[in-house]
Amino acid sequence: MRKILLASGAALMLCMPSAQAQERKLVISVYGFAQDAFKTILYDPFEAKCGCKVVVETGNSVERLAKLEANKNNPVVDMAVVSTPDALAASRAGLIAPIDTSKLSNYNKLYDIAKDPIGGNLSVGYTFYATSIVYRSDKVTINSWNDLFSKELAGRVAFPNVTTNQGPPTLYMIGKAMGNNTPDLKAPIEKVAKHKDDFTTFYVRSSQLVQLMQQEEIWAAPIGRFAWEGFAKMNFPIKWASPKEGQTGGMNVMVLVKGAKNKDLALEFMDYWLSTAIQTKLAERLVDSPANKEVKLPPAIADNLTYGEDIVKTLDLQPAEAILDNRDGWLTQWNAKVGQ
């Protein structure tokens, strides 16, 4: 009987590693868009690879950061993806930990701007987008951000409201064109206020711009590259400006939650997401512009993304500190001088 019990115990112990492996769980916090594509391209293949379960939590940035804060002493999320300003806010609140990039085999494949966006190895960029000016090339030529204020474009420009993702970056580049790009954005906001009657609208959704362009109510608008596809399909001659001051944009990053229960699994997942194969598949579905510089895309796909070393070199992204520390002031100034 004793031998039988020992044999049974040994058999049980042999089964335990397999059972424990199946119990591994990675909890990630992400944006809610394109989740069907992410499931097919990223989550399901990673689960098959790691023998684990990926639990996906979605929501807007405010909601997701609030959850990290509420569970600071007993984290329920292992890793998250956020914008660079939100990553910096999470860092200041003590919610995230440095990432051991030596465990990311794909780290050196990233463009330099994506490697350590907020410093301290507290984040890794996985996608970014350019912001520039889309315009009717048969009506005007745009070589500078200052051209948004030209006489030729008076009454023909849709300008992003300061509350949108494109508002502050556009103001930032206008300030740069003016030779006054202080973080408070005072000079460009005053310039917009001076010319506010020359703008067709201060838009809050980029989706409304295609219709305005189609109806020839506008000839130009600052947009994010992710919105380019709708303009490219028009029958009008439309171009994406390459202003002499450069282009700006935004970046989303991965962060490791401080005290994460599955730190090693989170790092493995990050590395998988940054791989050339996964970044290529996401780009081909027009989900994300690739931060991995080894990704190769055909022109039909590349034209709808922020893609390639030449474009990446032109990106002049606002520092996360400037955005985080000044955005309340931007809104106050805008409301006082430009209005709602």
PDB file of N, CA and C in Angstrom, residues 125-184:
ATOM      1  N   GLY A 125       8.183  52.433 -26.834  1.00  0.00           N
ATOM      2  CA  GLY A 125       7.196  52.769 -27.849  1.00  0.00           C
ATOM      3  C   GLY A 125       6.926  51.593 -28.771  1.00  0.00           C
ATOM      4  N   TYR A 126       5.646  51.369 -29.079  1.00  0.00           N
ATOM      5  CA  TYR A 126       5.295  50.290 -30.004  1.00  0.00           C
ATOM      6  C   TYR A 126       4.620  50.821 -31.268  1.00  0.00           C
ATOM      7  N   THR A 127       4.159  52.071 -31.226  1.00  0.00           N
ATOM      8  CA  THR A 127       3.587  52.694 -32.422  1.00  0.00           C
ATOM      9  C   THR A 127       3.588  54.204 -32.254  1.00  0.00           C
ATOM     10  N   PHE A 128       3.571  54.897 -33.365  1.00  0.00           N
ATOM     11  CA  PHE A 128       3.500  56.359 -33.342  1.00  0.00           C
ATOM     12  C   PHE A 128       2.795  56.823 -34.609  1.00  0.00           C
ATOM     13  N   TYR A 129       2.466  58.086 -34.638  1.00  0.00           N
ATOM     14  CA  TYR A 129       1.841  58.625 -35.848  1.00  0.00           C
ATOM     15  C   TYR A 129       2.350  60.034 -36.085  1.00  0.00           C
ATOM     16  N   ALA A 130       2.378  60.429 -37.338  1.00  0.00           N
ATOM     17  CA  ALA A 130       2.784  61.779 -37.716  1.00  0.00           C
ATOM     18  C   ALA A 130       1.569  62.693 -37.745  1.00  0.00           C
ATOM     19  N   THR A 131       1.792  63.947 -37.454  1.00  0.00           N
ATOM     20  CA  THR A 131       0.789  64.991 -37.633  1.00  0.00           C
ATOM     21  C   THR A 131       1.356  66.021 -38.604  1.00  0.00           C
ATOM     22  N   SER A 132       0.620  66.286 -39.676  1.00  0.00           N
ATOM     23  CA  SER A 132       1.017  67.321 -40.625  1.00  0.00           C
ATOM     24  C   SER A 132      -0.241  67.923 -41.224  1.00  0.00           C
ATOM     25  N   ILE A 133      -0.115  68.508 -42.382  1.00  0.00           N
ATOM     26  CA  ILE A 133      -1.233  69.221 -43.004  1.00  0.00           C
ATOM     27  C   ILE A 133      -1.619  68.528 -44.302  1.00  0.00           C
ATOM     28  N   VAL A 134      -2.887  68.164 -44.433  1.00  0.00           N
ATOM     29  CA  VAL A 134      -3.404  67.634 -45.682  1.00  0.00           C
ATOM     30  C   VAL A 134      -3.998  68.818 -46.447  1.00  0.00           C
ATOM     31  N   TYR A 135      -3.748  68.867 -47.772  1.00  0.00           N
ATOM     32  CA  TYR A 135      -4.200  70.058 -48.511  1.00  0.00           C
ATOM     33  C   TYR A 135      -4.476  69.769 -49.982  1.00  0.00           C
ATOM     34  N   ARG A 136      -5.269  70.643 -50.582  1.00  0.00           N
ATOM     35  CA  ARG A 136      -5.580  70.594 -52.013  1.00  0.00           C
ATOM     36  C   ARG A 136      -4.411  71.197 -52.779  1.00  0.00           C
ATOM     37  N   SER A 137      -3.643  70.349 -53.424  1.00  0.00           N
ATOM     38  CA  SER A 137      -2.434  70.829 -54.099  1.00  0.00           C
ATOM     39  C   SER A 137      -2.725  71.613 -55.370  1.00  0.00           C
ATOM     40  N   ASP A 138      -3.969  71.542 -55.884  1.00  0.00           N
ATOM     41  CA  ASP A 138      -4.323  72.342 -57.055  1.00  0.00           C
ATOM     42  C   ASP A 138      -4.751  73.753 -56.660  1.00  0.00           C
ATOM     43  N   LYS A 139      -4.943  73.976 -55.360  1.00  0.00           N
ATOM     44  CA  LYS A 139      -5.383  75.279 -54.876  1.00  0.00           C
ATOM     45  C   LYS A 139      -4.265  76.065 -54.197  1.00  0.00           C
ATOM     46  N   VAL A 140      -3.448  75.381 -53.409  1.00  0.00           N
ATOM     47  CA  VAL A 140      -2.398  76.052 -52.647  1.00  0.00           C
ATOM     48  C   VAL A 140      -1.161  75.159 -52.569  1.00  0.00           C
ATOM     49  N   THR A 141      -0.068  75.762 -52.131  1.00  0.00           N
ATOM     50  CA  THR A 141       1.157  75.021 -51.804  1.00  0.00           C
ATOM     51  C   THR A 141       1.484  75.298 -50.342  1.00  0.00           C
ATOM     52  N   ILE A 142       1.788  74.250 -49.602  1.00  0.00           N
ATOM     53  CA  ILE A 142       2.112  74.405 -48.188  1.00  0.00           C
ATOM     54  C   ILE A 142       3.527  73.919 -47.928  1.00  0.00           C
ATOM     55  N   ASN A 143       4.375  74.845 -47.534  1.00  0.00           N
ATOM     56  CA  ASN A 143       5.767  74.526 -47.222  1.00  0.00           C
ATOM     57  C   ASN A 143       6.120  74.784 -45.762  1.00  0.00           C
ATOM     58  N   SER A 144       5.199  75.414 -45.035  1.00  0.00           N
ATOM     59  CA  SER A 144       5.452  75.793 -43.648  1.00  0.00           C
ATOM     60  C   SER A 144       4.157  75.731 -42.859  1.00  0.00           C
ATOM     61  N   TRP A 145       4.275  75.505 -41.565  1.00  0.00           N
ATOM     62  CA  TRP A 145       3.097  75.545 -40.702  1.00  0.00           C
ATOM     63  C   TRP A 145       2.475  76.946 -40.687  1.00  0.00           C
ATOM     64  N   ASN A 146       3.284  77.951 -40.949  1.00  0.00           N
ATOM     65  CA  ASN A 146       2.761  79.315 -41.020  1.00  0.00           C
ATOM     66  C   ASN A 146       1.823  79.530 -42.198  1.00  0.00           C
ATOM     67  N   ASP A 147       1.890  78.637 -43.200  1.00  0.00           N
ATOM     68  CA  ASP A 147       1.031  78.778 -44.367  1.00  0.00           C
ATOM     69  C   ASP A 147      -0.450  78.587 -44.031  1.00  0.00           C
ATOM     70  N   LEU A 148      -0.740  78.021 -42.861  1.00  0.00           N
ATOM     71  CA  LEU A 148      -2.140  77.885 -42.443  1.00  0.00           C
ATOM     72  C   LEU A 148      -2.805  79.249 -42.282  1.00  0.00           C
ATOM     73  N   PHE A 149      -1.982  80.300 -42.146  1.00  0.00           N
ATOM     74  CA  PHE A 149      -2.503  81.649 -41.941  1.00  0.00           C
ATOM     75  C   PHE A 149      -2.401  82.514 -43.200  1.00  0.00           C
ATOM     76  N   SER A 150      -2.109  81.904 -44.338  1.00  0.00           N
ATOM     77  CA  SER A 150      -1.930  82.674 -45.569  1.00  0.00           C
ATOM     78  C   SER A 150      -3.255  83.229 -46.076  1.00  0.00           C
ATOM     79  N   LYS A 151      -3.161  84.271 -46.855  1.00  0.00           N
ATOM     80  CA  LYS A 151      -4.361  84.888 -47.433  1.00  0.00           C
ATOM     81  C   LYS A 151      -5.090  83.911 -48.351  1.00  0.00           C
ATOM     82  N   GLU A 152      -4.315  83.072 -49.054  1.00  0.00           N
ATOM     83  CA  GLU A 152      -4.901  82.115 -49.989  1.00  0.00           C
ATOM     84  C   GLU A 152      -5.802  81.100 -49.276  1.00  0.00           C
ATOM     85  N   LEU A 153      -5.481  80.823 -48.007  1.00  0.00           N
ATOM     86  CA  LEU A 153      -6.242  79.816 -47.270  1.00  0.00           C
ATOM     87  C   LEU A 153      -7.280  80.406 -46.321  1.00  0.00           C
ATOM     88  N   ALA A 154      -7.390  81.720 -46.260  1.00  0.00           N
ATOM     89  CA  ALA A 154      -8.363  82.354 -45.360  1.00  0.00           C
ATOM     90  C   ALA A 154      -9.773  81.846 -45.661  1.00  0.00           C
ATOM     91  N   GLY A 155     -10.442  81.322 -44.644  1.00  0.00           N
ATOM     92  CA  GLY A 155     -11.786  80.776 -44.812  1.00  0.00           C
ATOM     93  C   GLY A 155     -11.820  79.381 -45.371  1.00  0.00           C
ATOM     94  N   ARG A 156     -10.646  78.740 -45.518  1.00  0.00           N
ATOM     95  CA  ARG A 156     -10.566  77.414 -46.134  1.00  0.00           C
ATOM     96  C   ARG A 156      -9.811  76.392 -45.279  1.00  0.00           C
ATOM     97  N   VAL A 157      -9.629  76.682 -43.994  1.00  0.00           N
ATOM     98  CA  VAL A 157      -8.860  75.795 -43.119  1.00  0.00           C
ATOM     99  C   VAL A 157      -9.721  75.301 -41.965  1.00  0.00           C
ATOM    100  N   ALA A 158      -9.661  74.006 -41.689  1.00  0.00           N
ATOM    101  CA  ALA A 158     -10.249  73.437 -40.477  1.00  0.00           C
ATOM    102  C   ALA A 158      -9.105  73.236 -39.484  1.00  0.00           C
ATOM    103  N   PHE A 159      -9.211  73.855 -38.330  1.00  0.00           N
ATOM    104  CA  PHE A 159      -8.142  73.818 -37.327  1.00  0.00           C
ATOM    105  C   PHE A 159      -8.595  72.944 -36.163  1.00  0.00           C
ATOM    106  N   PRO A 160      -7.715  72.093 -35.627  1.00  0.00           N
ATOM    107  CA  PRO A 160      -8.120  71.227 -34.520  1.00  0.00           C
ATOM    108  C   PRO A 160      -8.303  71.997 -33.210  1.00  0.00           C
ATOM    109  N   ASN A 161      -9.377  71.711 -32.523  1.00  0.00           N
ATOM    110  CA  ASN A 161      -9.600  72.301 -31.211  1.00  0.00           C
ATOM    111  C   ASN A 161      -8.488  71.854 -30.258  1.00  0.00           C
ATOM    112  N   VAL A 162      -8.161  72.673 -29.295  1.00  0.00           N
ATOM    113  CA  VAL A 162      -7.070  72.358 -28.369  1.00  0.00           C
ATOM    114  C   VAL A 162      -7.371  71.114 -27.540  1.00  0.00           C
ATOM    115  N   THR A 163      -8.644  70.737 -27.433  1.00  0.00           N
ATOM    116  CA  THR A 163      -9.016  69.562 -26.654  1.00  0.00           C
ATOM    117  C   THR A 163      -8.793  68.257 -27.405  1.00  0.00           C
ATOM    118  N   THR A 164      -8.484  68.323 -28.693  1.00  0.00           N
ATOM    119  CA  THR A 164      -8.267  67.111 -29.484  1.00  0.00           C
ATOM    120  C   THR A 164      -6.813  66.680 -29.438  1.00  0.00           C
ATOM    121  N   ASN A 165      -6.557  65.449 -29.891  1.00  0.00           N
ATOM    122  CA  ASN A 165      -5.181  64.949 -29.927  1.00  0.00           C
ATOM    123  C   ASN A 165      -4.307  65.749 -30.877  1.00  0.00           C
ATOM    124  N   GLN A 166      -4.915  66.355 -31.891  1.00  0.00           N
ATOM    125  CA  GLN A 166      -4.143  67.086 -32.892  1.00  0.00           C
ATOM    126  C   GLN A 166      -3.962  68.567 -32.561  1.00  0.00           C
ATOM    127  N   GLY A 167      -4.732  69.078 -31.600  1.00  0.00           N
ATOM    128  CA  GLY A 167      -4.657  70.493 -31.265  1.00  0.00           C
ATOM    129  C   GLY A 167      -3.302  70.938 -30.736  1.00  0.00           C
ATOM    130  N   PRO A 168      -2.854  70.429 -29.602  1.00  0.00           N
ATOM    131  CA  PRO A 168      -1.560  70.842 -29.056  1.00  0.00           C
ATOM    132  C   PRO A 168      -0.378  70.587 -29.995  1.00  0.00           C
ATOM    133  N   PRO A 169      -0.306  69.420 -30.681  1.00  0.00           N
ATOM    134  CA  PRO A 169       0.815  69.241 -31.616  1.00  0.00           C
ATOM    135  C   PRO A 169       0.840  70.289 -32.727  1.00  0.00           C
ATOM    136  N   THR A 170      -0.336  70.649 -33.239  1.00  0.00           N
ATOM    137  CA  THR A 170      -0.400  71.673 -34.287  1.00  0.00           C
ATOM    138  C   THR A 170       0.078  73.020 -33.752  1.00  0.00           C
ATOM    139  N   LEU A 171      -0.370  73.382 -32.562  1.00  0.00           N
ATOM    140  CA  LEU A 171       0.070  74.636 -31.945  1.00  0.00           C
ATOM    141  C   LEU A 171       1.569  74.619 -31.690  1.00  0.00           C
ATOM    142  N   TYR A 172       2.072  73.466 -31.293  1.00  0.00           N
ATOM    143  CA  TYR A 172       3.503  73.301 -31.033  1.00  0.00           C
ATOM    144  C   TYR A 172       4.324  73.615 -32.284  1.00  0.00           C
ATOM    145  N   MET A 173       3.883  73.090 -33.434  1.00  0.00           N
ATOM    146  CA  MET A 173       4.624  73.309 -34.668  1.00  0.00           C
ATOM    147  C   MET A 173       4.443  74.730 -35.191  1.00  0.00           C
ATOM    148  N   ILE A 174       3.286  75.329 -34.953  1.00  0.00           N
ATOM    149  CA  ILE A 174       3.104  76.741 -35.325  1.00  0.00           C
ATOM    150  C   ILE A 174       4.059  77.607 -34.502  1.00  0.00           C
ATOM    151  N   GLY A 175       4.181  77.294 -33.220  1.00  0.00           N
ATOM    152  CA  GLY A 175       5.127  78.015 -32.378  1.00  0.00           C
ATOM    153  C   GLY A 175       6.549  77.863 -32.880  1.00  0.00           C
ATOM    154  N   LYS A 176       6.882  76.654 -33.311  1.00  0.00           N
ATOM    155  CA  LYS A 176       8.227  76.415 -33.850  1.00  0.00           C
ATOM    156  C   LYS A 176       8.454  77.247 -35.115  1.00  0.00           C
ATOM    157  N   ALA A 177       7.435  77.317 -35.964  1.00  0.00           N
ATOM    158  CA  ALA A 177       7.542  78.118 -37.192  1.00  0.00           C
ATOM    159  C   ALA A 177       7.680  79.602 -36.874  1.00  0.00           C
ATOM    160  N   MET A 178       7.108  80.025 -35.752  1.00  0.00           N
ATOM    161  CA  MET A 178       7.190  81.425 -35.324  1.00  0.00           C
ATOM    162  C   MET A 178       8.516  81.732 -34.623  1.00  0.00           C
ATOM    163  N   GLY A 179       9.274  80.672 -34.293  1.00  0.00           N
ATOM    164  CA  GLY A 179      10.493  80.864 -33.523  1.00  0.00           C
ATOM    165  C   GLY A 179      10.193  81.072 -32.052  1.00  0.00           C
ATOM    166  N   ASN A 180       9.020  80.601 -31.621  1.00  0.00           N
ATOM    167  CA  ASN A 180       8.605  80.767 -30.229  1.00  0.00           C
ATOM    168  C   ASN A 180       7.828  79.528 -29.803  1.00  0.00           C
ATOM    169  N   ASN A 181       8.568  78.465 -29.504  1.00  0.00           N
ATOM    170  CA  ASN A 181       7.908  77.210 -29.163  1.00  0.00           C
ATOM    171  C   ASN A 181       8.057  76.867 -27.681  1.00  0.00           C
ATOM    172  N   THR A 182       7.801  77.857 -26.807  1.00  0.00           N
ATOM    173  CA  THR A 182       7.833  77.596 -25.375  1.00  0.00           C
ATOM    174  C   THR A 182       6.683  76.658 -25.007  1.00  0.00           C
ATOM    175  N   PRO A 183       6.842  75.833 -23.968  1.00  0.00           N
ATOM    176  CA  PRO A 183       5.829  74.830 -23.622  1.00  0.00           C
ATOM    177  C   PRO A 183       4.446  75.393 -23.313  1.00  0.00           C
ATOM    178  N   ASP A 184       4.359  76.660 -22.924  1.00  0.00           N
ATOM    179  CA  ASP A 184       3.041  77.213 -22.600  1.00  0.00           C
ATOM    180  C   ASP A 184       2.183  77.471 -23.837  1.00  0.00           C
TER     181      ASP A 184
END
